Amino acid sequence: MEEIKLTGKKIAFIGGGAMAEAIIKGILGAGLVKAEDIFVGNRTQKRCDYLNETYGIKAMTCNKTAVQEADIVIFAVKPQVAPVAIVPEVIACMKKDAWVLSIMGSVSIDQLHAYAPGFAVVRTMPNTPLACGEGMTAICCDENATEDMKAMAEEIFGCCGEVEFVDEKAIEAITAISGCGPGYAFVIIDALADAGVRAGLPRKLAIKLAAQTLAGSGKLCIKTGEHPAVLRDQVTSPGGTTIAGIHALENHGVRGAFYDAVMAVLARNKELQGK
């Protein structure tokens, strides 16, 4: 059996929101670390109580206390909250040999070094399906990240879905595809379910049909490794119903709409970064 690099490690989260909870759930479900070795610093006591009672971890309202024993400190706050949550007083409480793992969108490795000078940094771009173990996470590392650190990052996110190591220059495009992609997928599910209701199906059934169809199609693409066009051709009979539906989608510019969605995300990212 392959050695688990995280065995015996202590992990602290700055921020205890939905993404942090999804990662905690994945880590504990995979048995990577013990519940008592997970610490969370979160602003509200109510959220801390929930995390403690649900997962048996150690959540508290003091970030300085949360990080002081950790081998890995996960920055899990929203980027706009980072300046008030990840302050020098908190970083000063970190162990000298600890390292930083960030899930903060649009926060570069250089910016993470400014928050935590002197610490090795691993930046990630996960997405919300982490919450059900079907996430997609891109990982990039600074020059100080060791092979063990990379392996531990892969263990953390691998228990919540798929993982790919990338260059940081790819992160913005990845954000536009997999980071924002669940939002696009939910629009498709909602629209397809509405069409099902229009065709006479009960709402609950229409949503289930649409959601499972998208989920299953994605799984099929991953499992087979086939190009999506090949899989599309397998369900598209000459002169049949599927090609009639695809023709209607093409007439309404659905393909172009996705191009525009990705480019809109990239443009907004530049605005947020002041470029």
PDB file of C-alpha atoms in Angstrom:
ATOM      1  CA  MET A   1       0.000   0.000   0.000  1.00  0.00           C
ATOM      2  CA  GLU A   2       1.335   3.442  -0.958  1.00  0.00           C
ATOM      3  CA  GLU A   3       2.450   5.637   1.935  1.00  0.00           C
ATOM      4  CA  ILE A   4       0.137   8.518   2.796  1.00  0.00           C
ATOM      5  CA  LYS A   5       2.312  11.636   2.996  1.00  0.00           C
ATOM      6  CA  LEU A   6      -0.199  13.433   5.233  1.00  0.00           C
ATOM      7  CA  THR A   7      -0.036  10.807   8.002  1.00  0.00           C
ATOM      8  CA  GLY A   8       0.681  12.548  11.308  1.00  0.00           C
ATOM      9  CA  LYS A   9       0.452  16.041   9.811  1.00  0.00           C
ATOM     10  CA  LYS A  10      -1.597  18.856  11.315  1.00  0.00           C
ATOM     11  CA  ILE A  11      -3.645  21.046   8.985  1.00  0.00           C
ATOM     12  CA  ALA A  12      -5.059  24.498   9.716  1.00  0.00           C
ATOM     13  CA  PHE A  13      -7.611  26.418   7.689  1.00  0.00           C
ATOM     14  CA  ILE A  14      -7.951  30.179   7.776  1.00  0.00           C
ATOM     15  CA  GLY A  15     -11.610  30.362   6.863  1.00  0.00           C
ATOM     16  CA  GLY A  16     -14.251  27.731   7.520  1.00  0.00           C
ATOM     17  CA  GLY A  17     -16.714  28.205   4.676  1.00  0.00           C
ATOM     18  CA  ALA A  18     -18.236  25.739   2.236  1.00  0.00           C
ATOM     19  CA  MET A  19     -15.024  24.983   0.322  1.00  0.00           C
ATOM     20  CA  ALA A  20     -13.044  24.440   3.515  1.00  0.00           C
ATOM     21  CA  GLU A  21     -15.784  22.140   4.784  1.00  0.00           C
ATOM     22  CA  ALA A  22     -15.749  20.139   1.537  1.00  0.00           C
ATOM     23  CA  ILE A  23     -11.997  19.616   1.841  1.00  0.00           C
ATOM     24  CA  ILE A  24     -12.292  18.640   5.520  1.00  0.00           C
ATOM     25  CA  LYS A  25     -15.011  16.144   4.655  1.00  0.00           C
ATOM     26  CA  GLY A  26     -12.848  14.645   1.915  1.00  0.00           C
ATOM     27  CA  ILE A  27      -9.732  14.425   4.086  1.00  0.00           C
ATOM     28  CA  LEU A  28     -11.580  12.728   6.932  1.00  0.00           C
ATOM     29  CA  GLY A  29     -13.520  10.437   4.613  1.00  0.00           C
ATOM     30  CA  ALA A  30     -10.250   9.234   3.050  1.00  0.00           C
ATOM     31  CA  GLY A  31      -8.630   8.790   6.478  1.00  0.00           C
ATOM     32  CA  LEU A  32      -5.701  11.048   5.557  1.00  0.00           C
ATOM     33  CA  VAL A  33      -5.465  12.725   8.971  1.00  0.00           C
ATOM     34  CA  LYS A  34      -7.246  12.498  12.295  1.00  0.00           C
ATOM     35  CA  ALA A  35     -10.048  14.929  13.139  1.00  0.00           C
ATOM     36  CA  GLU A  36      -8.132  16.244  16.155  1.00  0.00           C
ATOM     37  CA  ASP A  37      -5.292  17.267  13.815  1.00  0.00           C
ATOM     38  CA  ILE A  38      -7.494  19.654  11.813  1.00  0.00           C
ATOM     39  CA  PHE A  39      -7.795  23.238  13.025  1.00  0.00           C
ATOM     40  CA  VAL A  40      -9.996  26.013  11.640  1.00  0.00           C
ATOM     41  CA  GLY A  41      -9.958  29.719  12.293  1.00  0.00           C
ATOM     42  CA  ASN A  42     -13.335  31.245  11.452  1.00  0.00           C
ATOM     43  CA  ARG A  43     -14.927  34.599  12.214  1.00  0.00           C
ATOM     44  CA  THR A  44     -18.159  33.392  13.861  1.00  0.00           C
ATOM     45  CA  GLN A  45     -18.554  31.121  16.865  1.00  0.00           C
ATOM     46  CA  LYS A  46     -21.729  29.642  15.420  1.00  0.00           C
ATOM     47  CA  ARG A  47     -19.849  28.289  12.407  1.00  0.00           C
ATOM     48  CA  CYS A  48     -17.062  27.000  14.653  1.00  0.00           C
ATOM     49  CA  ASP A  49     -19.596  25.138  16.792  1.00  0.00           C
ATOM     50  CA  TYR A  50     -21.114  23.566  13.689  1.00  0.00           C
ATOM     51  CA  LEU A  51     -17.747  22.361  12.364  1.00  0.00           C
ATOM     52  CA  ASN A  52     -16.705  21.011  15.751  1.00  0.00           C
ATOM     53  CA  GLU A  53     -19.949  19.141  16.303  1.00  0.00           C
ATOM     54  CA  THR A  54     -20.186  17.805  12.747  1.00  0.00           C
ATOM     55  CA  TYR A  55     -16.595  16.713  12.177  1.00  0.00           C
ATOM     56  CA  GLY A  56     -14.944  16.533  15.598  1.00  0.00           C
ATOM     57  CA  ILE A  57     -12.241  19.008  14.574  1.00  0.00           C
ATOM     58  CA  LYS A  58     -10.907  22.046  16.457  1.00  0.00           C
ATOM     59  CA  ALA A  59     -12.497  25.209  15.103  1.00  0.00           C
ATOM     60  CA  MET A  60     -12.046  28.544  16.856  1.00  0.00           C
ATOM     61  CA  THR A  61     -12.478  32.267  16.264  1.00  0.00           C
ATOM     62  CA  CYS A  62      -8.756  33.029  16.729  1.00  0.00           C
ATOM     63  CA  ASN A  63      -6.677  32.536  13.574  1.00  0.00           C
ATOM     64  CA  LYS A  64      -3.427  32.891  15.523  1.00  0.00           C
ATOM     65  CA  THR A  65      -4.297  29.934  17.739  1.00  0.00           C
ATOM     66  CA  ALA A  66      -5.573  27.910  14.797  1.00  0.00           C
ATOM     67  CA  VAL A  67      -2.298  28.020  12.856  1.00  0.00           C
ATOM     68  CA  GLN A  68       0.304  27.653  15.587  1.00  0.00           C
ATOM     69  CA  GLU A  69       0.589  23.834  15.532  1.00  0.00           C
ATOM     70  CA  ALA A  70      -0.072  23.307  11.828  1.00  0.00           C
ATOM     71  CA  ASP A  71       2.320  21.794   9.313  1.00  0.00           C
ATOM     72  CA  ILE A  72       0.091  23.025   6.482  1.00  0.00           C
ATOM     73  CA  VAL A  73      -1.909  26.260   6.576  1.00  0.00           C
ATOM     74  CA  ILE A  74      -4.717  26.480   4.039  1.00  0.00           C
ATOM     75  CA  PHE A  75      -5.819  29.980   3.070  1.00  0.00           C
ATOM     76  CA  ALA A  76      -9.558  29.441   2.536  1.00  0.00           C
ATOM     77  CA  VAL A  77     -11.072  32.911   2.838  1.00  0.00           C
ATOM     78  CA  LYS A  78     -12.501  34.966  -0.006  1.00  0.00           C
ATOM     79  CA  PRO A  79      -9.817  37.166  -1.625  1.00  0.00           C
ATOM     80  CA  GLN A  80     -11.483  40.374  -0.428  1.00  0.00           C
ATOM     81  CA  VAL A  81     -11.337  39.105   3.175  1.00  0.00           C
ATOM     82  CA  ALA A  82      -7.667  38.097   3.015  1.00  0.00           C
ATOM     83  CA  PRO A  83      -6.228  41.515   4.018  1.00  0.00           C
ATOM     84  CA  VAL A  84      -8.056  41.402   7.365  1.00  0.00           C
ATOM     85  CA  ALA A  85      -7.799  37.637   7.988  1.00  0.00           C
ATOM     86  CA  ILE A  86      -4.252  36.832   6.882  1.00  0.00           C
ATOM     87  CA  VAL A  87      -2.404  39.516   8.783  1.00  0.00           C
ATOM     88  CA  PRO A  88       1.292  39.523   9.862  1.00  0.00           C
ATOM     89  CA  GLU A  89       0.320  38.673  13.446  1.00  0.00           C
ATOM     90  CA  VAL A  90      -1.245  35.418  12.227  1.00  0.00           C
ATOM     91  CA  ILE A  91       1.686  34.535   9.956  1.00  0.00           C
ATOM     92  CA  ALA A  92       4.081  35.150  12.875  1.00  0.00           C
ATOM     93  CA  CYS A  93       2.346  32.330  14.775  1.00  0.00           C
ATOM     94  CA  MET A  94       3.037  29.749  12.060  1.00  0.00           C
ATOM     95  CA  LYS A  95       5.737  27.130  12.532  1.00  0.00           C
ATOM     96  CA  LYS A  96       8.913  27.990  10.620  1.00  0.00           C
ATOM     97  CA  ASP A  97       8.760  24.745   8.623  1.00  0.00           C
ATOM     98  CA  ALA A  98       5.049  25.034   7.791  1.00  0.00           C
ATOM     99  CA  TRP A  99       3.887  25.734   4.254  1.00  0.00           C
ATOM    100  CA  VAL A 100       0.937  27.484   2.652  1.00  0.00           C
ATOM    101  CA  LEU A 101      -1.761  26.007   0.439  1.00  0.00           C
ATOM    102  CA  SER A 102      -4.223  28.529  -1.013  1.00  0.00           C
ATOM    103  CA  ILE A 103      -7.672  28.037  -2.522  1.00  0.00           C
ATOM    104  CA  MET A 104      -8.225  31.786  -2.942  1.00  0.00           C
ATOM    105  CA  GLY A 105      -9.250  32.621  -6.486  1.00  0.00           C
ATOM    106  CA  SER A 106      -7.387  35.405  -8.344  1.00  0.00           C
ATOM    107  CA  VAL A 107      -4.630  35.562  -5.704  1.00  0.00           C
ATOM    108  CA  SER A 108      -1.267  34.905  -7.372  1.00  0.00           C
ATOM    109  CA  ILE A 109       1.762  33.152  -5.930  1.00  0.00           C
ATOM    110  CA  ASP A 110       3.517  36.543  -5.680  1.00  0.00           C
ATOM    111  CA  GLN A 111       0.584  37.913  -3.696  1.00  0.00           C
ATOM    112  CA  LEU A 112       0.615  34.840  -1.456  1.00  0.00           C
ATOM    113  CA  HIS A 113       4.321  35.445  -0.785  1.00  0.00           C
ATOM    114  CA  ALA A 114       3.407  38.983   0.266  1.00  0.00           C
ATOM    115  CA  TYR A 115       0.895  37.564   2.763  1.00  0.00           C
ATOM    116  CA  ALA A 116       3.263  34.845   4.020  1.00  0.00           C
ATOM    117  CA  PRO A 117       6.863  35.885   3.302  1.00  0.00           C
ATOM    118  CA  GLY A 118       9.444  33.143   3.685  1.00  0.00           C
ATOM    119  CA  PHE A 119       7.000  30.235   3.372  1.00  0.00           C
ATOM    120  CA  ALA A 120       6.678  27.772   0.495  1.00  0.00           C
ATOM    121  CA  VAL A 121       3.411  28.308  -1.365  1.00  0.00           C
ATOM    122  CA  VAL A 122       1.103  26.005  -3.338  1.00  0.00           C
ATOM    123  CA  ARG A 123      -1.736  27.735  -5.190  1.00  0.00           C
ATOM    124  CA  THR A 124      -4.851  25.847  -6.246  1.00  0.00           C
ATOM    125  CA  MET A 125      -7.985  26.452  -8.288  1.00  0.00           C
ATOM    126  CA  PRO A 126     -10.650  24.016  -7.055  1.00  0.00           C
ATOM    127  CA  ASN A 127     -14.340  24.109  -7.922  1.00  0.00           C
ATOM    128  CA  THR A 128     -17.525  23.604  -5.929  1.00  0.00           C
ATOM    129  CA  PRO A 129     -18.194  19.939  -6.863  1.00  0.00           C
ATOM    130  CA  LEU A 130     -15.506  19.195  -4.265  1.00  0.00           C
ATOM    131  CA  ALA A 131     -18.480  19.140  -1.912  1.00  0.00           C
ATOM    132  CA  CYS A 132     -19.636  15.814  -3.370  1.00  0.00           C
ATOM    133  CA  GLY A 133     -16.209  14.350  -4.103  1.00  0.00           C
ATOM    134  CA  GLU A 134     -16.342  15.251  -7.816  1.00  0.00           C
ATOM    135  CA  GLY A 135     -14.218  18.388  -7.873  1.00  0.00           C
ATOM    136  CA  MET A 136     -11.639  19.508 -10.419  1.00  0.00           C
ATOM    137  CA  THR A 137      -8.560  21.141  -8.925  1.00  0.00           C
ATOM    138  CA  ALA A 138      -5.618  22.717 -10.734  1.00  0.00           C
ATOM    139  CA  ILE A 139      -2.423  23.026  -8.667  1.00  0.00           C
ATOM    140  CA  CYS A 140       0.651  25.196  -9.224  1.00  0.00           C
ATOM    141  CA  CYS A 141       3.644  25.574  -6.927  1.00  0.00           C
ATOM    142  CA  ASP A 142       6.386  28.058  -6.227  1.00  0.00           C
ATOM    143  CA  GLU A 143      10.055  27.136  -6.517  1.00  0.00           C
ATOM    144  CA  ASN A 144      10.270  26.328  -2.787  1.00  0.00           C
ATOM    145  CA  ALA A 145       7.606  23.609  -2.839  1.00  0.00           C
ATOM    146  CA  THR A 146       9.141  20.170  -2.314  1.00  0.00           C
ATOM    147  CA  GLU A 147       8.031  16.926  -3.915  1.00  0.00           C
ATOM    148  CA  ASP A 148       6.484  15.907  -0.570  1.00  0.00           C
ATOM    149  CA  MET A 149       4.491  19.148  -0.464  1.00  0.00           C
ATOM    150  CA  LYS A 150       3.238  18.499  -3.996  1.00  0.00           C
ATOM    151  CA  ALA A 151       2.304  14.945  -3.022  1.00  0.00           C
ATOM    152  CA  MET A 152       0.400  16.177   0.045  1.00  0.00           C
ATOM    153  CA  ALA A 153      -1.490  18.757  -2.020  1.00  0.00           C
ATOM    154  CA  GLU A 154      -2.408  15.999  -4.450  1.00  0.00           C
ATOM    155  CA  GLU A 155      -3.648  13.816  -1.572  1.00  0.00           C
ATOM    156  CA  ILE A 156      -5.793  16.628  -0.160  1.00  0.00           C
ATOM    157  CA  PHE A 157      -7.549  17.391  -3.431  1.00  0.00           C
ATOM    158  CA  GLY A 158      -7.375  13.900  -4.902  1.00  0.00           C
ATOM    159  CA  CYS A 159      -9.760  12.682  -2.206  1.00  0.00           C
ATOM    160  CA  CYS A 160     -12.270  15.283  -3.432  1.00  0.00           C
ATOM    161  CA  GLY A 161     -12.062  14.667  -7.173  1.00  0.00           C
ATOM    162  CA  GLU A 162      -9.584  15.049 -10.050  1.00  0.00           C
ATOM    163  CA  VAL A 163      -6.249  16.905  -9.868  1.00  0.00           C
ATOM    164  CA  GLU A 164      -3.923  18.426 -12.475  1.00  0.00           C
ATOM    165  CA  PHE A 165      -0.568  20.176 -11.913  1.00  0.00           C
ATOM    166  CA  VAL A 166      -0.184  23.228 -14.157  1.00  0.00           C
ATOM    167  CA  ASP A 167       1.930  26.335 -14.693  1.00  0.00           C
ATOM    168  CA  GLU A 168       0.536  29.399 -12.950  1.00  0.00           C
ATOM    169  CA  LYS A 169       0.076  31.160 -16.301  1.00  0.00           C
ATOM    170  CA  ALA A 170      -2.726  28.671 -17.069  1.00  0.00           C
ATOM    171  CA  ILE A 171      -4.717  29.399 -13.913  1.00  0.00           C
ATOM    172  CA  GLU A 172      -6.817  32.241 -15.309  1.00  0.00           C
ATOM    173  CA  ALA A 173      -8.010  30.154 -18.269  1.00  0.00           C
ATOM    174  CA  ILE A 174      -8.638  27.211 -15.931  1.00  0.00           C
ATOM    175  CA  THR A 175     -10.735  29.487 -13.716  1.00  0.00           C
ATOM    176  CA  ALA A 176     -12.848  30.369 -16.742  1.00  0.00           C
ATOM    177  CA  ILE A 177     -13.410  26.683 -17.563  1.00  0.00           C
ATOM    178  CA  SER A 178     -13.560  24.583 -14.388  1.00  0.00           C
ATOM    179  CA  GLY A 179     -13.694  27.292 -11.724  1.00  0.00           C
ATOM    180  CA  CYS A 180     -16.730  29.017 -13.234  1.00  0.00           C
ATOM    181  CA  GLY A 181     -17.884  25.940 -15.146  1.00  0.00           C
ATOM    182  CA  PRO A 182     -20.279  24.672 -12.470  1.00  0.00           C
ATOM    183  CA  GLY A 183     -22.199  27.928 -12.878  1.00  0.00           C
ATOM    184  CA  TYR A 184     -22.532  27.285 -16.605  1.00  0.00           C
ATOM    185  CA  ALA A 185     -23.553  23.678 -15.932  1.00  0.00           C
ATOM    186  CA  PHE A 186     -26.301  24.738 -13.531  1.00  0.00           C
ATOM    187  CA  VAL A 187     -27.676  27.137 -16.142  1.00  0.00           C
ATOM    188  CA  ILE A 188     -27.796  24.247 -18.629  1.00  0.00           C
ATOM    189  CA  ILE A 189     -29.483  21.938 -16.103  1.00  0.00           C
ATOM    190  CA  ASP A 190     -32.046  24.594 -15.225  1.00  0.00           C
ATOM    191  CA  ALA A 191     -32.789  25.382 -18.875  1.00  0.00           C
ATOM    192  CA  LEU A 192     -33.024  21.719 -19.871  1.00  0.00           C
ATOM    193  CA  ALA A 193     -35.315  21.030 -16.906  1.00  0.00           C
ATOM    194  CA  ASP A 194     -37.515  23.991 -17.885  1.00  0.00           C
ATOM    195  CA  ALA A 195     -37.755  22.531 -21.377  1.00  0.00           C
ATOM    196  CA  GLY A 196     -38.745  19.209 -19.840  1.00  0.00           C
ATOM    197  CA  VAL A 197     -41.522  20.906 -17.876  1.00  0.00           C
ATOM    198  CA  ARG A 198     -42.629  22.622 -21.083  1.00  0.00           C
ATOM    199  CA  ALA A 199     -42.797  19.154 -22.663  1.00  0.00           C
ATOM    200  CA  GLY A 200     -45.036  17.927 -19.825  1.00  0.00           C
ATOM    201  CA  LEU A 201     -42.644  16.402 -17.280  1.00  0.00           C
ATOM    202  CA  PRO A 202     -42.934  17.024 -13.523  1.00  0.00           C
ATOM    203  CA  ARG A 203     -40.334  19.560 -12.324  1.00  0.00           C
ATOM    204  CA  LYS A 204     -38.536  17.177  -9.952  1.00  0.00           C
ATOM    205  CA  LEU A 205     -38.174  14.494 -12.602  1.00  0.00           C
ATOM    206  CA  ALA A 206     -37.052  17.010 -15.233  1.00  0.00           C
ATOM    207  CA  ILE A 207     -34.295  18.323 -12.950  1.00  0.00           C
ATOM    208  CA  LYS A 208     -33.099  14.801 -12.131  1.00  0.00           C
ATOM    209  CA  LEU A 209     -33.039  13.817 -15.800  1.00  0.00           C
ATOM    210  CA  ALA A 210     -31.086  16.935 -16.775  1.00  0.00           C
ATOM    211  CA  ALA A 211     -28.615  16.782 -13.875  1.00  0.00           C
ATOM    212  CA  GLN A 212     -27.841  13.078 -14.157  1.00  0.00           C
ATOM    213  CA  THR A 213     -27.481  13.367 -17.929  1.00  0.00           C
ATOM    214  CA  LEU A 214     -24.826  16.079 -17.558  1.00  0.00           C
ATOM    215  CA  ALA A 215     -23.082  14.197 -14.741  1.00  0.00           C
ATOM    216  CA  GLY A 216     -23.107  10.910 -16.656  1.00  0.00           C
ATOM    217  CA  SER A 217     -21.939  12.490 -19.896  1.00  0.00           C
ATOM    218  CA  GLY A 218     -18.987  14.088 -18.128  1.00  0.00           C
ATOM    219  CA  LYS A 219     -18.052  10.792 -16.485  1.00  0.00           C
ATOM    220  CA  LEU A 220     -18.281   8.993 -19.823  1.00  0.00           C
ATOM    221  CA  CYS A 221     -15.922  11.510 -21.416  1.00  0.00           C
ATOM    222  CA  ILE A 222     -13.379  11.063 -18.601  1.00  0.00           C
ATOM    223  CA  LYS A 223     -13.642   7.283 -18.331  1.00  0.00           C
ATOM    224  CA  THR A 224     -13.373   6.577 -22.066  1.00  0.00           C
ATOM    225  CA  GLY A 225     -10.827   9.277 -22.866  1.00  0.00           C
ATOM    226  CA  GLU A 226     -12.660   9.831 -26.145  1.00  0.00           C
ATOM    227  CA  HIS A 227     -12.934  13.250 -27.755  1.00  0.00           C
ATOM    228  CA  PRO A 228     -16.393  14.696 -26.960  1.00  0.00           C
ATOM    229  CA  ALA A 229     -17.115  14.958 -30.684  1.00  0.00           C
ATOM    230  CA  VAL A 230     -16.660  11.189 -31.002  1.00  0.00           C
ATOM    231  CA  LEU A 231     -19.068  10.574 -28.116  1.00  0.00           C
ATOM    232  CA  ARG A 232     -21.531  13.034 -29.637  1.00  0.00           C
ATOM    233  CA  ASP A 233     -21.419  11.129 -32.921  1.00  0.00           C
ATOM    234  CA  GLN A 234     -22.208   7.895 -31.077  1.00  0.00           C
ATOM    235  CA  VAL A 235     -25.563   9.282 -29.946  1.00  0.00           C
ATOM    236  CA  THR A 236     -26.296  11.189 -33.163  1.00  0.00           C
ATOM    237  CA  SER A 237     -27.991   8.980 -35.754  1.00  0.00           C
ATOM    238  CA  PRO A 238     -28.252  10.218 -39.364  1.00  0.00           C
ATOM    239  CA  GLY A 239     -31.531  12.078 -39.786  1.00  0.00           C
ATOM    240  CA  GLY A 240     -32.470  11.319 -36.176  1.00  0.00           C
ATOM    241  CA  THR A 241     -33.768  13.278 -33.206  1.00  0.00           C
ATOM    242  CA  THR A 242     -30.446  14.157 -31.559  1.00  0.00           C
ATOM    243  CA  ILE A 243     -29.033  15.854 -34.658  1.00  0.00           C
ATOM    244  CA  ALA A 244     -32.258  17.849 -34.916  1.00  0.00           C
ATOM    245  CA  GLY A 245     -31.726  19.087 -31.365  1.00  0.00           C
ATOM    246  CA  ILE A 246     -28.036  19.860 -31.976  1.00  0.00           C
ATOM    247  CA  HIS A 247     -28.977  21.750 -35.135  1.00  0.00           C
ATOM    248  CA  ALA A 248     -31.336  23.919 -33.064  1.00  0.00           C
ATOM    249  CA  LEU A 249     -28.586  24.585 -30.500  1.00  0.00           C
ATOM    250  CA  GLU A 250     -26.131  25.592 -33.245  1.00  0.00           C
ATOM    251  CA  ASN A 251     -28.738  27.898 -34.776  1.00  0.00           C
ATOM    252  CA  HIS A 252     -28.969  29.676 -31.432  1.00  0.00           C
ATOM    253  CA  GLY A 253     -25.184  30.077 -31.148  1.00  0.00           C
ATOM    254  CA  VAL A 254     -24.700  27.907 -28.064  1.00  0.00           C
ATOM    255  CA  ARG A 255     -21.098  27.096 -28.980  1.00  0.00           C
ATOM    256  CA  GLY A 256     -20.275  30.768 -29.478  1.00  0.00           C
ATOM    257  CA  ALA A 257     -21.995  31.623 -26.189  1.00  0.00           C
ATOM    258  CA  PHE A 258     -19.518  29.400 -24.316  1.00  0.00           C
ATOM    259  CA  TYR A 259     -16.589  31.045 -26.100  1.00  0.00           C
ATOM    260  CA  ASP A 260     -17.966  34.423 -25.012  1.00  0.00           C
ATOM    261  CA  ALA A 261     -18.519  33.224 -21.428  1.00  0.00           C
ATOM    262  CA  VAL A 262     -14.885  32.152 -21.086  1.00  0.00           C
ATOM    263  CA  MET A 263     -13.595  35.407 -22.590  1.00  0.00           C
ATOM    264  CA  ALA A 264     -15.893  37.419 -20.293  1.00  0.00           C
ATOM    265  CA  VAL A 265     -14.399  35.655 -17.268  1.00  0.00           C
ATOM    266  CA  LEU A 266     -10.858  36.399 -18.455  1.00  0.00           C
ATOM    267  CA  ALA A 267     -11.749  40.065 -18.997  1.00  0.00           C
ATOM    268  CA  ARG A 268     -13.334  40.326 -15.548  1.00  0.00           C
ATOM    269  CA  ASN A 269     -10.283  38.692 -13.967  1.00  0.00           C
ATOM    270  CA  LYS A 270      -8.083  41.385 -15.473  1.00  0.00           C
ATOM    271  CA  GLU A 271     -10.412  44.080 -14.118  1.00  0.00           C
ATOM    272  CA  LEU A 272     -10.287  42.564 -10.629  1.00  0.00           C
ATOM    273  CA  GLN A 273      -6.500  42.408 -10.761  1.00  0.00           C
ATOM    274  CA  GLY A 274      -6.274  46.005 -11.978  1.00  0.00           C
ATOM    275  CA  LYS A 275      -4.564  45.044 -15.242  1.00  0.00           C
TER     276      LYS A 275
END
